[in-house]
Amino acid sequence: MHDLVVHFRAPTGSLTSRLLPTDAQTACACCGLAGATLTVNETPLCLVCAPAYAADDQQIDQHAALIWLPQLDQGSLSRLIRAAWTALLVWSPGHPGRDRALTILDDLSGRRETATEKIGTYHPSHLRLAVSTLAPHHMFKRQGAVSGLRILPVAAWREQNSEALSKLLINRNTAP
């Protein structure tokens, strides 16, 4: 996965999501699973991964949150979210699998607090603005540095894209 600090330094306006042609059968560049329907800066992405790249989308702070999760890269996090969202889709309330999925999503959401402690915010737009002002020597110091910052798509993103996400989650293939 990309380093969010480096990624968020891209030219303003270049990190917006666009639809891929409907006939495109492309794997997501982040999680590797089939079903990329969007592109950000020419990178094909699925609906689960897109918020991690689309820092210039107008509603990014309503659709995604920064979390601190150094144990997983963004692609692994997206596959975990995809599995949890699938559980919510297929299991009825009260089913143990659905309850575990909700526990996982709650734990991930709670990691916003750690991101806020480390960098002062969990809003992707605030990070985008802050890193745009970093001097080049600060970026040089970051070479090889590993960051635990990840992007968590939140419920508003899932709700806004519920129909398309349902299709993606039900048709879970590992390759296009």
Short mmCIF file of C-alpha atoms in Angstrom, two decimals:
data_model
loop_
_atom_site.label_atom_id
_atom_site.label_comp_id
_atom_site.label_asym_id
_atom_site.label_seq_id
_atom_site.Cartn_x
_atom_site.Cartn_y
_atom_site.Cartn_z
CA MET A 1 0.00 0.00 0.00
CA HIS A 2 1.00 3.53 -0.57
CA ASP A 3 2.38 5.73 2.17
CA LEU A 4 -0.52 8.10 2.90
CA VAL A 5 1.81 11.03 3.52
CA VAL A 6 3.50 10.62 0.14
CA HIS A 7 0.20 9.83 -1.61
CA PHE A 8 -1.56 12.85 -0.13
CA ARG A 9 1.16 15.16 -1.53
CA ALA A 10 -0.13 14.55 -5.07
CA PRO A 11 -1.25 17.67 -6.97
CA THR A 12 -4.53 19.12 -5.73
CA GLY A 13 -7.48 17.72 -7.66
CA SER A 14 -5.66 14.60 -8.86
CA LEU A 15 -7.05 12.35 -6.12
CA THR A 16 -10.71 12.22 -7.11
CA SER A 17 -12.59 9.06 -8.00
CA ARG A 18 -13.93 8.43 -11.49
CA LEU A 19 -16.00 5.56 -12.81
CA LEU A 20 -14.30 2.92 -14.92
CA PRO A 21 -16.09 1.84 -18.11
CA THR A 22 -18.83 -0.65 -17.27
CA ASP A 23 -17.23 -3.32 -19.45
CA ALA A 24 -13.88 -3.09 -17.62
CA GLN A 25 -13.02 -6.29 -15.78
CA THR A 26 -10.18 -5.15 -13.63
CA ALA A 27 -8.67 -6.24 -10.34
CA CYS A 28 -8.35 -3.65 -7.61
CA ALA A 29 -4.79 -2.34 -7.36
CA CYS A 30 -5.08 -2.12 -3.56
CA CYS A 31 -6.69 -5.37 -2.37
CA GLY A 32 -6.16 -7.43 -5.53
CA LEU A 33 -9.72 -8.67 -5.71
CA ALA A 34 -11.92 -8.47 -8.79
CA GLY A 35 -14.45 -5.73 -9.10
CA ALA A 36 -12.63 -2.45 -9.63
CA THR A 37 -15.29 0.04 -10.71
CA LEU A 38 -13.49 3.30 -9.93
CA THR A 39 -10.16 4.86 -10.72
CA VAL A 40 -8.18 7.44 -8.77
CA ASN A 41 -5.19 8.96 -10.55
CA GLU A 42 -5.40 6.13 -13.13
CA THR A 43 -5.34 3.46 -10.39
CA PRO A 44 -8.22 0.93 -10.66
CA LEU A 45 -9.96 0.43 -7.32
CA CYS A 46 -12.95 -1.37 -5.87
CA LEU A 47 -15.57 0.44 -3.82
CA VAL A 48 -14.04 -0.75 -0.56
CA CYS A 49 -10.56 0.58 -1.37
CA ALA A 50 -11.45 3.80 -3.23
CA PRO A 51 -11.78 6.05 -0.13
CA ALA A 52 -8.15 5.28 0.77
CA TYR A 53 -7.01 6.94 -2.45
CA ALA A 54 -9.68 9.58 -3.15
CA ALA A 55 -8.42 12.31 -0.82
CA ASP A 56 -9.84 15.08 -3.03
CA ASP A 57 -13.41 13.78 -3.11
CA GLN A 58 -15.69 16.46 -1.66
CA GLN A 59 -17.16 14.27 1.08
CA ILE A 60 -14.01 12.35 2.01
CA ASP A 61 -14.33 13.23 5.71
CA GLN A 62 -17.90 11.89 5.79
CA HIS A 63 -16.97 8.72 3.89
CA ALA A 64 -13.64 7.79 5.46
CA ALA A 65 -11.56 8.20 8.59
CA LEU A 66 -7.89 7.91 9.39
CA ILE A 67 -7.10 5.09 11.78
CA TRP A 68 -3.86 3.79 13.29
CA LEU A 69 -3.34 0.15 12.29
CA PRO A 70 0.34 -0.64 11.67
CA GLN A 71 -0.35 -4.40 11.80
CA LEU A 72 -2.11 -4.41 8.40
CA ASP A 73 -1.45 -2.72 5.10
CA GLN A 74 -4.35 -0.95 3.36
CA GLY A 75 -5.11 -3.89 1.07
CA SER A 76 -5.37 -6.32 4.01
CA LEU A 77 -7.56 -3.85 5.88
CA SER A 78 -9.82 -3.55 2.84
CA ARG A 79 -10.18 -7.34 2.61
CA LEU A 80 -11.08 -7.45 6.32
CA ILE A 81 -13.68 -4.71 5.84
CA ARG A 82 -15.05 -6.51 2.79
CA ALA A 83 -15.47 -9.70 4.85
CA ALA A 84 -17.19 -7.80 7.69
CA TRP A 85 -19.52 -5.97 5.31
CA THR A 86 -20.36 -9.28 3.61
CA ALA A 87 -21.26 -10.75 7.00
CA LEU A 88 -23.59 -7.81 7.66
CA LEU A 89 -25.18 -8.38 4.27
CA VAL A 90 -25.77 -12.13 4.50
CA TRP A 91 -26.41 -12.76 8.22
CA SER A 92 -29.48 -11.63 10.07
CA PRO A 93 -29.35 -9.70 13.36
CA GLY A 94 -28.44 -11.95 16.27
CA HIS A 95 -26.33 -14.33 14.20
CA PRO A 96 -22.90 -14.83 15.85
CA GLY A 97 -21.07 -14.10 12.58
CA ARG A 98 -22.88 -10.79 12.22
CA ASP A 99 -22.08 -9.91 15.84
CA ARG A 100 -18.37 -10.66 15.25
CA ALA A 101 -18.40 -8.49 12.13
CA LEU A 102 -19.89 -5.60 14.11
CA THR A 103 -17.26 -6.08 16.83
CA ILE A 104 -14.49 -5.93 14.22
CA LEU A 105 -15.93 -2.77 12.64
CA ASP A 106 -16.34 -1.16 16.07
CA ASP A 107 -12.72 -1.99 16.95
CA LEU A 108 -11.49 -0.52 13.68
CA SER A 109 -13.58 2.61 14.20
CA GLY A 110 -12.14 3.01 17.70
CA ARG A 111 -8.68 3.25 16.18
CA ARG A 112 -9.56 6.81 15.08
CA GLU A 113 -8.66 7.88 18.60
CA THR A 114 -5.11 6.57 18.25
CA ALA A 115 -4.73 8.34 14.90
CA THR A 116 -5.90 11.55 16.56
CA GLU A 117 -3.40 11.07 19.39
CA LYS A 118 -0.55 10.55 16.92
CA ILE A 119 -1.28 13.23 14.30
CA GLY A 120 -4.00 15.42 15.80
CA THR A 121 -6.87 14.38 13.51
CA TYR A 122 -8.73 11.48 11.97
CA HIS A 123 -10.00 13.53 9.01
CA PRO A 124 -8.33 12.65 5.70
CA SER A 125 -8.79 16.19 4.38
CA HIS A 126 -6.81 17.62 7.33
CA LEU A 127 -3.92 15.24 6.63
CA ARG A 128 -4.08 16.16 2.92
CA LEU A 129 -3.79 19.85 3.76
CA ALA A 130 -1.03 19.36 6.35
CA VAL A 131 1.27 17.23 4.18
CA SER A 132 0.97 19.60 1.26
CA THR A 133 3.00 22.09 3.28
CA LEU A 134 5.80 19.72 4.32
CA ALA A 135 9.23 20.85 3.19
CA PRO A 136 11.18 18.49 0.90
CA HIS A 137 13.77 17.77 3.61
CA HIS A 138 10.99 16.36 5.81
CA MET A 139 9.99 14.04 3.01
CA PHE A 140 13.61 12.98 2.58
CA LYS A 141 13.71 12.05 6.29
CA ARG A 142 10.63 9.87 5.73
CA GLN A 143 12.31 7.66 3.13
CA GLY A 144 11.90 4.08 4.22
CA ALA A 145 9.69 5.08 7.15
CA VAL A 146 6.68 2.90 7.75
CA SER A 147 3.42 4.53 8.74
CA GLY A 148 0.56 2.89 10.58
CA LEU A 149 -1.99 5.33 9.14
CA ARG A 150 -4.77 3.65 7.20
CA ILE A 151 -8.07 4.80 5.75
CA LEU A 152 -11.28 3.25 7.06
CA PRO A 153 -14.36 3.65 4.85
CA VAL A 154 -17.25 4.43 7.20
CA ALA A 155 -20.96 3.64 7.27
CA ALA A 156 -21.94 6.70 5.22
CA TRP A 157 -19.81 5.41 2.32
CA ARG A 158 -21.36 1.95 2.61
CA GLU A 159 -24.87 3.42 2.71
CA GLN A 160 -24.32 5.77 -0.23
CA ASN A 161 -23.00 2.88 -2.35
CA SER A 162 -25.14 0.09 -0.89
CA GLU A 163 -26.47 -1.33 -4.17
CA ALA A 164 -23.09 -1.42 -5.92
CA LEU A 165 -21.37 -2.74 -2.78
CA SER A 166 -23.98 -5.49 -2.44
CA LYS A 167 -23.19 -6.65 -5.97
CA LEU A 168 -19.46 -6.51 -5.27
CA LEU A 169 -19.71 -8.37 -1.97
CA ILE A 170 -22.02 -11.10 -3.25
CA ASN A 171 -19.87 -11.72 -6.32
CA ARG A 172 -16.57 -12.10 -4.44
CA ASN A 173 -14.06 -13.39 -6.94
CA THR A 174 -10.32 -13.27 -6.39
CA ALA A 175 -9.43 -12.47 -10.00
CA PRO A 176 -11.13 -10.64 -12.87
#
